[in-house]
mmCIF file of C-alpha atoms (C1' of nucleotides) in Angstrom:
data_model
loop_
_atom_site.group_PDB
_atom_site.id
_atom_site.type_symbol
_atom_site.label_atom_id
_atom_site.label_comp_id
_atom_site.label_asym_id
_atom_site.label_seq_id
_atom_site.Cartn_x
_atom_site.Cartn_y
_atom_site.Cartn_z
ATOM 1 C CA MET N 1 0.000 0.000 0.000
ATOM 2 C CA ARG N 2 1.528 3.216 -1.202
ATOM 3 C CA LEU N 3 0.526 6.699 -2.123
ATOM 4 C CA LYS N 4 1.319 7.855 -5.639
ATOM 5 C CA LYS N 5 4.544 9.735 -6.196
ATOM 6 C CA TYR N 6 2.463 12.638 -7.400
ATOM 7 C CA THR N 7 0.887 12.845 -3.974
ATOM 8 C CA ASP N 8 4.336 12.931 -2.452
ATOM 9 C CA TYR N 9 5.460 15.559 -4.971
ATOM 10 C CA ALA N 10 2.376 17.689 -4.368
ATOM 11 C CA LEU N 11 3.082 17.781 -0.659
ATOM 12 C CA ARG N 12 6.700 18.698 -1.297
ATOM 13 C CA VAL N 13 5.649 21.520 -3.592
ATOM 14 C CA LEU N 14 3.374 22.885 -0.897
ATOM 15 C CA ILE N 15 6.074 22.564 1.723
ATOM 16 C CA TYR N 16 8.591 24.293 -0.515
ATOM 17 C CA ALA N 17 6.240 27.086 -1.459
ATOM 18 C CA GLY N 18 4.998 27.430 2.090
ATOM 19 C CA ALA N 19 8.467 27.545 3.593
ATOM 20 C CA SER N 20 9.632 30.179 1.159
ATOM 21 C CA ASP N 21 9.178 33.850 1.760
ATOM 22 C CA HIS N 22 8.889 34.718 -1.883
ATOM 23 C CA LYS N 23 7.649 33.336 -5.159
ATOM 24 C CA VAL N 24 9.435 30.162 -6.288
ATOM 25 C CA SER N 25 9.917 28.549 -9.675
ATOM 26 C CA ILE N 26 9.225 24.987 -10.754
ATOM 27 C CA LYS N 27 12.857 24.642 -11.696
ATOM 28 C CA GLU N 28 13.954 25.562 -8.200
ATOM 29 C CA ILE N 29 11.739 22.843 -6.721
ATOM 30 C CA SER N 30 12.765 20.255 -9.269
ATOM 31 C CA ASP N 31 16.437 21.031 -8.665
ATOM 32 C CA THR N 32 16.033 20.836 -4.920
ATOM 33 C CA PHE N 33 14.357 17.460 -4.902
ATOM 34 C CA TYR N 34 16.065 15.994 -7.977
ATOM 35 C CA ILE N 35 12.720 15.428 -9.624
ATOM 36 C CA SER N 36 12.133 16.183 -13.301
ATOM 37 C CA ALA N 37 10.545 19.574 -13.821
ATOM 38 C CA GLU N 38 7.927 17.828 -15.963
ATOM 39 C CA HIS N 39 6.491 16.046 -12.972
ATOM 40 C CA ILE N 40 6.543 19.078 -10.760
ATOM 41 C CA ARG N 41 4.827 21.006 -13.507
ATOM 42 C CA LYS N 42 1.919 18.548 -13.611
ATOM 43 C CA VAL N 43 1.524 18.575 -9.901
ATOM 44 C CA VAL N 44 1.725 22.357 -9.783
ATOM 45 C CA HIS N 45 -0.974 22.549 -12.396
ATOM 46 C CA GLN N 46 -3.305 20.324 -10.409
ATOM 47 C CA LEU N 47 -2.640 22.257 -7.233
ATOM 48 C CA SER N 48 -3.300 25.465 -9.073
ATOM 49 C CA VAL N 49 -6.592 24.281 -10.563
ATOM 50 C CA ASN N 50 -7.633 23.347 -7.048
ATOM 51 C CA GLU N 51 -6.608 26.731 -5.736
ATOM 52 C CA TYR N 52 -3.881 25.641 -3.430
ATOM 53 C CA ILE N 53 -1.288 27.656 -5.265
ATOM 54 C CA GLU N 54 -1.264 30.711 -7.452
ATOM 55 C CA THR N 55 0.852 30.712 -10.582
ATOM 56 C CA THR N 56 2.281 33.638 -12.469
ATOM 57 C CA ARG N 57 3.452 33.142 -16.017
ATOM 58 C CA GLY N 58 6.208 34.882 -17.838
ATOM 59 C CA ARG N 59 9.527 36.242 -16.820
ATOM 60 C CA ASN N 60 9.823 36.606 -13.060
ATOM 61 C CA GLY N 61 6.847 34.306 -12.804
ATOM 62 C CA GLY N 62 6.538 31.413 -10.412
ATOM 63 C CA ILE N 63 4.226 30.015 -7.808
ATOM 64 C CA ARG N 64 3.105 30.871 -4.305
ATOM 65 C CA LEU N 65 0.486 29.557 -1.923
ATOM 66 C CA ALA N 66 -2.978 30.755 -2.832
ATOM 67 C CA ARG N 67 -4.130 30.635 0.792
ATOM 68 C CA ASP N 68 -2.711 30.769 4.259
ATOM 69 C CA ALA N 69 -0.835 27.631 5.200
ATOM 70 C CA ASP N 70 -3.090 27.047 8.175
ATOM 71 C CA THR N 71 -6.100 26.644 5.901
ATOM 72 C CA ILE N 72 -4.501 23.929 3.784
ATOM 73 C CA ASN N 73 -5.555 20.595 5.225
ATOM 74 C CA ILE N 74 -3.171 17.715 4.599
ATOM 75 C CA GLY N 75 -5.890 15.066 4.546
ATOM 76 C CA ALA N 76 -7.658 17.044 1.849
ATOM 77 C CA VAL N 77 -4.523 17.297 -0.262
ATOM 78 C CA VAL N 78 -3.966 13.551 -0.038
ATOM 79 C CA ARG N 79 -7.570 12.883 -1.008
ATOM 80 C CA LEU N 80 -7.208 15.253 -3.947
ATOM 81 C CA MET N 81 -4.095 13.623 -5.363
ATOM 82 C CA GLU N 82 -5.091 9.976 -4.979
ATOM 83 C CA ASN N 83 -7.591 8.401 -7.327
ATOM 84 C CA ASP N 84 -9.523 6.550 -4.686
ATOM 85 C CA PHE N 85 -9.338 4.666 -1.443
ATOM 86 C CA TYR N 86 -11.003 1.446 -2.511
ATOM 87 C CA LEU N 87 -9.108 -0.796 -0.137
ATOM 88 C CA VAL N 88 -11.033 -3.861 -1.271
ATOM 89 C CA GLU N 89 -13.537 -4.664 -3.988
ATOM 90 C CA CYS N 90 -16.674 -3.816 -2.043
ATOM 91 C CA PHE N 91 -15.567 -0.221 -1.534
ATOM 92 C CA ASP N 92 -16.203 0.301 -5.232
ATOM 93 C CA SER N 93 -19.934 -0.286 -5.258
ATOM 94 C CA GLU N 94 -20.114 0.041 -9.022
ATOM 95 C CA HIS N 95 -17.894 -2.986 -9.602
ATOM 96 C CA ASN N 96 -18.428 -4.926 -6.421
ATOM 97 C CA GLN N 97 -19.412 -8.556 -6.823
ATOM 98 C CA CYS N 98 -18.553 -9.926 -3.423
ATOM 99 C CA VAL N 99 -21.473 -12.002 -2.200
ATOM 100 C CA ILE N 100 -21.033 -11.378 1.500
ATOM 101 C CA THR N 101 -20.997 -7.596 1.257
ATOM 102 C CA PRO N 102 -24.330 -7.049 3.033
ATOM 103 C CA VAL N 103 -23.198 -8.772 6.209
ATOM 104 C CA CYS N 104 -19.429 -8.373 5.980
ATOM 105 C CA LYS N 105 -17.695 -7.144 9.097
ATOM 106 C CA LEU N 106 -14.342 -6.902 7.319
ATOM 107 C CA ARG N 107 -15.817 -4.100 5.298
ATOM 108 C CA THR N 108 -16.676 -2.315 8.523
ATOM 109 C CA ALA N 109 -13.211 -2.883 9.960
ATOM 110 C CA LEU N 110 -11.458 -1.550 6.885
ATOM 111 C CA SER N 111 -13.752 1.459 6.705
ATOM 112 C CA GLU N 112 -12.927 2.269 10.287
ATOM 113 C CA ALA N 113 -9.236 1.868 9.578
ATOM 114 C CA ILE N 114 -9.207 4.229 6.624
ATOM 115 C CA ARG N 115 -11.321 6.668 8.591
ATOM 116 C CA ALA N 116 -8.732 6.585 11.388
ATOM 117 C CA PHE N 117 -6.041 7.200 8.791
ATOM 118 C CA PHE N 118 -7.707 10.388 7.610
ATOM 119 C CA GLU N 119 -8.679 11.451 11.082
ATOM 120 C CA VAL N 120 -4.971 11.807 11.760
ATOM 121 C CA LEU N 121 -4.163 13.578 8.513
ATOM 122 C CA ASN N 122 -7.103 15.917 8.858
ATOM 123 C CA GLN N 123 -5.590 17.204 12.068
ATOM 124 C CA TYR N 124 -2.630 18.592 10.180
ATOM 125 C CA THR N 125 -2.440 21.729 8.109
ATOM 126 C CA LEU N 126 0.435 22.881 5.974
ATOM 127 C CA ALA N 127 1.241 25.358 8.748
ATOM 128 C CA ASP N 128 2.078 22.435 11.022
ATOM 129 C CA LEU N 129 4.404 20.975 8.418
ATOM 130 C CA ILE N 130 6.352 24.183 7.936
ATOM 131 C CA GLU N 131 6.444 25.184 11.561
ATOM 132 C CA ASN N 132 10.191 24.559 11.483
ATOM 133 C CA LYS N 133 10.620 26.852 8.518
ATOM 134 C CA ASP N 134 14.237 27.697 9.273
ATOM 135 C CA GLU N 135 15.363 24.083 9.288
ATOM 136 C CA LEU N 136 13.446 23.437 6.087
ATOM 137 C CA GLN N 137 14.864 26.488 4.354
ATOM 138 C CA ALA N 138 18.352 25.380 5.258
ATOM 139 C CA LEU N 139 17.893 21.871 3.857
ATOM 140 C CA MET N 140 16.070 23.058 0.763
ATOM 141 C CA GLY N 141 18.602 25.759 0.061
ATOM 142 C CA ILE N 142 16.049 28.542 0.182
ATOM 143 C CA GLU N 143 17.489 31.977 0.806
ATOM 144 C CA ARG N 144 16.129 33.919 3.719
ATOM 145 C CA GLU N 145 14.457 37.208 3.033
ATOM 146 C CA MET X 1 -4.580 3.878 -2.424
ATOM 147 C CA ARG X 2 -5.716 0.299 -2.535
ATOM 148 C CA LEU X 3 -4.875 -3.049 -1.042
ATOM 149 C CA LYS X 4 -3.925 -5.805 -3.443
ATOM 150 C CA LYS X 5 -6.647 -8.160 -4.580
ATOM 151 C CA TYR X 6 -4.655 -10.973 -3.034
ATOM 152 C CA THR X 7 -5.063 -9.311 0.338
ATOM 153 C CA ASP X 8 -8.783 -9.158 -0.265
ATOM 154 C CA TYR X 9 -8.828 -12.788 -1.401
ATOM 155 C CA ALA X 10 -6.794 -13.931 1.588
ATOM 156 C CA LEU X 11 -9.272 -12.374 3.948
ATOM 157 C CA ARG X 12 -12.157 -13.977 2.089
ATOM 158 C CA VAL X 13 -10.479 -17.370 2.294
ATOM 159 C CA LEU X 14 -10.084 -16.968 6.034
ATOM 160 C CA ILE X 15 -13.667 -15.844 6.424
ATOM 161 C CA TYR X 16 -14.910 -18.754 4.341
ATOM 162 C CA ALA X 17 -12.808 -21.319 6.161
ATOM 163 C CA GLY X 18 -13.599 -19.791 9.525
ATOM 164 C CA ALA X 19 -17.312 -19.671 8.921
ATOM 165 C CA SER X 20 -17.422 -23.265 7.796
ATOM 166 C CA ASP X 21 -17.861 -26.128 10.211
ATOM 167 C CA HIS X 22 -15.866 -28.545 8.102
ATOM 168 C CA LYS X 23 -12.965 -28.689 5.713
ATOM 169 C CA VAL X 24 -13.492 -26.720 2.497
ATOM 170 C CA SER X 25 -11.968 -26.972 -0.944
ATOM 171 C CA ILE X 26 -10.367 -24.280 -3.060
ATOM 172 C CA LYS X 27 -12.937 -24.932 -5.723
ATOM 173 C CA GLU X 28 -15.761 -24.246 -3.314
ATOM 174 C CA ILE X 29 -14.273 -20.874 -2.417
ATOM 175 C CA SER X 30 -13.511 -19.966 -5.993
ATOM 176 C CA ASP X 31 -17.053 -20.872 -7.035
ATOM 177 C CA THR X 32 -18.569 -18.879 -4.211
ATOM 178 C CA PHE X 33 -16.706 -15.677 -4.957
ATOM 179 C CA TYR X 34 -16.408 -16.110 -8.728
ATOM 180 C CA ILE X 35 -12.654 -15.906 -8.505
ATOM 181 C CA SER X 36 -10.386 -18.203 -10.524
ATOM 182 C CA ALA X 37 -9.214 -21.188 -8.496
ATOM 183 C CA GLU X 38 -5.675 -20.298 -9.553
ATOM 184 C CA HIS X 39 -5.723 -17.131 -7.493
ATOM 185 C CA ILE X 40 -7.289 -18.740 -4.496
ATOM 186 C CA ARG X 41 -4.688 -21.475 -4.702
ATOM 187 C CA LYS X 42 -1.838 -18.966 -4.486
ATOM 188 C CA VAL X 43 -3.384 -17.189 -1.583
ATOM 189 C CA VAL X 44 -4.110 -20.459 0.177
ATOM 190 C CA HIS X 45 -0.515 -21.457 -0.260
ATOM 191 C CA GLN X 46 0.757 -18.279 1.307
ATOM 192 C CA LEU X 47 -1.680 -18.558 4.178
ATOM 193 C CA SER X 48 -0.606 -22.134 4.689
ATOM 194 C CA VAL X 49 3.110 -21.329 4.719
ATOM 195 C CA ASN X 50 2.348 -18.719 7.350
ATOM 196 C CA GLU X 51 0.343 -21.205 9.365
ATOM 197 C CA TYR X 52 -2.997 -19.545 9.145
ATOM 198 C CA ILE X 53 -4.554 -22.526 7.461
ATOM 199 C CA GLU X 54 -3.881 -26.228 7.314
ATOM 200 C CA THR X 55 -4.072 -27.974 3.975
ATOM 201 C CA THR X 56 -4.736 -31.620 3.273
ATOM 202 C CA ARG X 57 -3.851 -32.985 -0.123
ATOM 203 C CA GLY X 58 -5.474 -35.759 -2.005
ATOM 204 C CA ARG X 59 -8.993 -36.964 -2.335
ATOM 205 C CA ASN X 60 -11.211 -35.560 0.396
ATOM 206 C CA GLY X 61 -8.502 -33.012 1.027
ATOM 207 C CA GLY X 62 -9.075 -29.334 1.548
ATOM 208 C CA ILE X 63 -8.268 -26.556 3.942
ATOM 209 C CA ARG X 64 -9.203 -25.491 7.449
ATOM 210 C CA LEU X 65 -8.005 -22.882 9.894
ATOM 211 C CA ALA X 66 -4.741 -23.843 11.543
ATOM 212 C CA ARG X 67 -5.601 -21.896 14.674
ATOM 213 C CA ASP X 68 -8.584 -20.588 16.539
ATOM 214 C CA ALA X 69 -10.227 -17.676 14.797
ATOM 215 C CA ASP X 70 -9.742 -15.449 17.810
ATOM 216 C CA THR X 71 -5.969 -15.752 17.489
ATOM 217 C CA ILE X 72 -5.898 -14.573 13.876
ATOM 218 C CA ASN X 73 -5.282 -10.864 13.874
ATOM 219 C CA ILE X 74 -6.600 -8.971 10.868
ATOM 220 C CA GLY X 75 -3.899 -6.326 10.954
ATOM 221 C CA ALA X 76 -1.290 -9.054 10.825
ATOM 222 C CA VAL X 77 -2.925 -10.703 7.836
ATOM 223 C CA VAL X 78 -3.020 -7.408 5.953
ATOM 224 C CA ARG X 79 0.636 -6.785 6.762
ATOM 225 C CA LEU X 80 1.495 -10.268 5.554
ATOM 226 C CA MET X 81 -0.218 -9.958 2.203
ATOM 227 C CA GLU X 82 0.905 -6.456 1.256
ATOM 228 C CA ASN X 83 4.439 -5.832 0.060
ATOM 229 C CA ASP X 84 5.024 -2.725 2.099
ATOM 230 C CA PHE X 85 3.479 0.420 3.468
ATOM 231 C CA TYR X 86 5.880 2.944 2.027
ATOM 232 C CA LEU X 87 3.371 5.746 1.739
ATOM 233 C CA VAL X 88 6.013 8.139 0.439
ATOM 234 C CA GLU X 89 9.628 7.897 -0.638
ATOM 235 C CA CYS X 90 11.221 8.486 2.759
ATOM 236 C CA PHE X 91 9.492 5.440 4.249
ATOM 237 C CA ASP X 92 11.845 3.338 2.142
ATOM 238 C CA SER X 93 15.119 4.350 3.733
ATOM 239 C CA GLU X 94 17.125 2.309 1.263
ATOM 240 C CA HIS X 95 15.958 4.374 -1.704
ATOM 241 C CA ASN X 96 15.084 7.618 -0.042
ATOM 242 C CA GLN X 97 16.616 10.734 -1.539
ATOM 243 C CA CYS X 98 14.373 13.421 -0.156
ATOM 244 C CA VAL X 99 16.528 16.195 1.246
ATOM 245 C CA ILE X 100 14.204 17.326 3.993
ATOM 246 C CA THR X 101 13.765 13.913 5.577
ATOM 247 C CA PRO X 102 15.626 14.721 8.802
ATOM 248 C CA VAL X 103 13.304 17.556 9.718
ATOM 249 C CA CYS X 104 10.154 16.610 7.837
ATOM 250 C CA LYS X 105 6.929 16.781 9.780
ATOM 251 C CA LEU X 106 4.934 15.283 6.925
ATOM 252 C CA ARG X 107 6.816 12.100 7.516
ATOM 253 C CA THR X 108 5.665 12.145 11.117
ATOM 254 C CA ALA X 109 2.089 12.865 10.151
ATOM 255 C CA LEU X 110 1.948 10.013 7.654
ATOM 256 C CA SER X 111 3.565 7.628 10.108
ATOM 257 C CA GLU X 112 0.945 8.481 12.658
ATOM 258 C CA ALA X 113 -1.775 7.992 10.088
ATOM 259 C CA ILE X 114 -0.635 4.544 9.047
ATOM 260 C CA ARG X 115 -0.175 3.637 12.688
ATOM 261 C CA ALA X 116 -3.780 4.672 13.365
ATOM 262 C CA PHE X 117 -4.843 2.547 10.415
ATOM 263 C CA PHE X 118 -3.266 -0.549 11.908
ATOM 264 C CA GLU X 119 -4.336 0.285 15.393
ATOM 265 C CA VAL X 120 -7.882 -0.225 14.192
ATOM 266 C CA LEU X 121 -7.173 -3.396 12.255
ATOM 267 C CA ASN X 122 -5.165 -4.868 15.099
ATOM 268 C CA GLN X 123 -8.251 -4.685 17.255
ATOM 269 C CA TYR X 124 -10.005 -7.206 15.046
ATOM 270 C CA THR X 125 -9.539 -10.938 14.942
ATOM 271 C CA LEU X 126 -11.066 -13.345 12.475
ATOM 272 C CA ALA X 127 -13.484 -14.314 15.249
ATOM 273 C CA ASP X 128 -14.952 -10.818 15.091
ATOM 274 C CA LEU X 129 -15.413 -11.089 11.350
ATOM 275 C CA ILE X 130 -17.276 -14.401 11.527
ATOM 276 C CA GLU X 131 -19.318 -13.584 14.576
ATOM 277 C CA ASN X 132 -22.378 -13.610 12.350
ATOM 278 C CA LYS X 133 -21.544 -17.057 11.046
ATOM 279 C CA ASP X 134 -25.132 -17.947 10.181
ATOM 280 C CA GLU X 135 -25.613 -14.973 7.925
ATOM 281 C CA LEU X 136 -22.278 -15.612 6.265
ATOM 282 C CA GLN X 137 -23.001 -19.285 5.739
ATOM 283 C CA ALA X 138 -26.283 -18.398 4.112
ATOM 284 C CA LEU X 139 -24.714 -15.928 1.671
ATOM 285 C CA MET X 140 -21.740 -18.156 0.913
ATOM 286 C CA GLY X 141 -23.929 -21.217 0.424
ATOM 287 C CA ILE X 142 -22.185 -23.229 3.098
ATOM 288 C CA GLU X 143 -24.172 -26.123 4.451
ATOM 289 C CA ARG X 144 -24.746 -26.263 8.152
ATOM 290 C CA GLU X 145 -23.380 -29.225 10.047
ATOM 291 C "C1'" DA V 1 -2.851 -50.885 -8.933
ATOM 292 C "C1'" DT V 2 -5.525 -47.273 -10.828
ATOM 293 C "C1'" DT V 3 -7.973 -43.299 -10.835
ATOM 294 C "C1'" DA V 4 -9.782 -39.011 -9.692
ATOM 295 C "C1'" DA V 5 -9.867 -35.323 -6.500
ATOM 296 C "C1'" DA V 6 -7.281 -32.024 -4.339
ATOM 297 C "C1'" DC V 7 -3.315 -29.134 -3.136
ATOM 298 C "C1'" DA V 8 1.847 -27.553 -4.770
ATOM 299 C "C1'" DT V 9 4.733 -24.832 -7.451
ATOM 300 C "C1'" DG V 10 7.162 -22.582 -11.058
ATOM 301 C "C1'" DT V 11 6.679 -19.840 -15.025
ATOM 302 C "C1'" DA V 12 4.639 -17.005 -18.449
ATOM 303 C "C1'" DT V 13 1.441 -13.611 -20.170
ATOM 304 C "C1'" DA V 14 -1.626 -9.778 -20.035
ATOM 305 C "C1'" DA V 15 -3.690 -5.810 -18.215
ATOM 306 C "C1'" DA V 16 -3.662 -1.814 -15.514
ATOM 307 C "C1'" DA V 17 -1.573 1.799 -13.248
ATOM 308 C "C1'" DA V 18 2.026 4.786 -12.509
ATOM 309 C "C1'" DA V 19 5.928 7.134 -13.869
ATOM 310 C "C1'" DT V 20 8.411 9.542 -17.218
ATOM 311 C "C1'" DA V 21 9.393 12.006 -21.431
ATOM 312 C "C1'" DC V 22 8.353 14.835 -25.466
ATOM 313 C "C1'" DA V 23 6.475 18.543 -28.083
ATOM 314 C "C1'" DT V 24 4.464 22.691 -28.595
ATOM 315 C "C1'" DG V 25 1.951 26.698 -26.906
ATOM 316 C "C1'" DT V 26 1.134 31.012 -24.230
ATOM 317 C "C1'" DT V 27 2.361 34.737 -21.184
ATOM 318 C "C1'" DT V 28 5.109 38.514 -19.559
ATOM 319 C "C1'" DA V 29 8.893 41.438 -18.107
ATOM 320 C "C1'" DA V 30 13.286 43.047 -19.404
ATOM 321 C "C1'" DT P 1 12.316 40.819 -29.534
ATOM 322 C "C1'" DT P 2 13.819 37.609 -26.505
ATOM 323 C "C1'" DA P 3 14.242 34.645 -22.725
ATOM 324 C "C1'" DA P 4 12.168 32.938 -18.632
ATOM 325 C "C1'" DA P 5 8.402 30.740 -16.851
ATOM 326 C "C1'" DC P 6 4.007 28.316 -16.654
ATOM 327 C "C1'" DA P 7 0.188 25.479 -19.727
ATOM 328 C "C1'" DT P 8 -1.341 21.472 -21.844
ATOM 329 C "C1'" DG P 9 -1.957 17.489 -24.580
ATOM 330 C "C1'" DT P 10 0.032 13.266 -25.942
ATOM 331 C "C1'" DA P 11 3.165 9.432 -26.145
ATOM 332 C "C1'" DT P 12 6.247 6.098 -24.217
ATOM 333 C "C1'" DT P 13 8.252 3.305 -20.760
ATOM 334 C "C1'" DT P 14 8.368 0.969 -16.539
ATOM 335 C "C1'" DT P 15 6.453 -1.214 -12.735
ATOM 336 C "C1'" DT P 16 3.044 -3.535 -10.447
ATOM 337 C "C1'" DT P 17 -0.742 -6.304 -10.288
ATOM 338 C "C1'" DA P 18 -3.609 -9.630 -12.030
ATOM 339 C "C1'" DT P 19 -4.347 -13.656 -14.576
ATOM 340 C "C1'" DA P 20 -3.420 -17.944 -16.932
ATOM 341 C "C1'" DC P 21 -0.903 -22.147 -18.052
ATOM 342 C "C1'" DA P 22 1.558 -26.344 -17.286
ATOM 343 C "C1'" DT P 23 3.033 -29.901 -14.679
ATOM 344 C "C1'" DG P 24 3.830 -32.278 -10.299
ATOM 345 C "C1'" DT P 25 2.628 -34.641 -5.905
ATOM 346 C "C1'" DT P 26 -0.452 -36.588 -2.540
ATOM 347 C "C1'" DT P 27 -4.156 -39.478 -0.969
ATOM 348 C "C1'" DA P 28 -8.529 -41.945 -0.512
ATOM 349 C "C1'" DA P 29 -11.721 -44.668 -2.844
ATOM 350 C "C1'" DT P 30 -12.515 -48.380 -5.899
#
DNA sequence: ATTAAACATGTATAAAAAATACATGTTTAA
DNA sequence: TTAAACATGTATTTTTTATACATGTTTAAT
């Protein structure tokens, strides 16, 4: 069980943008994390469509958070980037064929488990993740203002 | 984010075997769930190697639980069947290249989340899942003793 | 002994998902 | 006008997962 790399990348982009005091470029992020700019670009686009970040085109362009870090919920970002959370067949009611579904207690257990998973993530905002801004800036090579 | 079908199948095999009063065959299970016997066979093998079920070869052979249902922990079964739970790159220390790992609070958040996930599953045993044996037997077409 | 039912096991193929790369376009400030 | 920077659609490759095939071994019934 893994999250997609794009989910990982999206969170890194938010952390980078959030920990920076000024606008940042895709290239900067891709250089920092040794990830192709192509991938970052895609992720940035999705985050921008969903109004997590604001992009500015053209020379001196770049990206910045579109909202305050403390209003960006980490559980929500994970839900946005992943396709689904169909742990087992019966979670996908459209394709489910499992005969015991109506009385299955496994289904209940797994639902509870995934709920607990998000209950934790929902308690975090981006602000919590960049609380140690200075340390992050140092490791990401971001210049202080 | 999904579990593998084999994880799903493994749990169904345990539920089927646990809810049955006698030995059951792979064919029975595969017919009940409309899953190819090949897949069930693989899953059965893995469960048998890990001493969750006992197999008997030959005519009149079949499978049964190797232990009492209340000693089979659901979290443990899920951990057994999945390859890993590397939600993001840094969970796989061998291949991790993310520069902020040492100070990353996302890492902490995701660890907590996956821990919460298993905390729920660890509370369940197979006995809990087959508590409603009669209903299960009816839906799975298992004959009462 | 023979046979048929049942599990064992290794390998190969196919399908799906994810990751990655390519190409071209648009915007904007210098 | 140009170069930096984001936009966007498409194509390819890789990885993972799912599925299928082939053959072997065991065992009880006949």
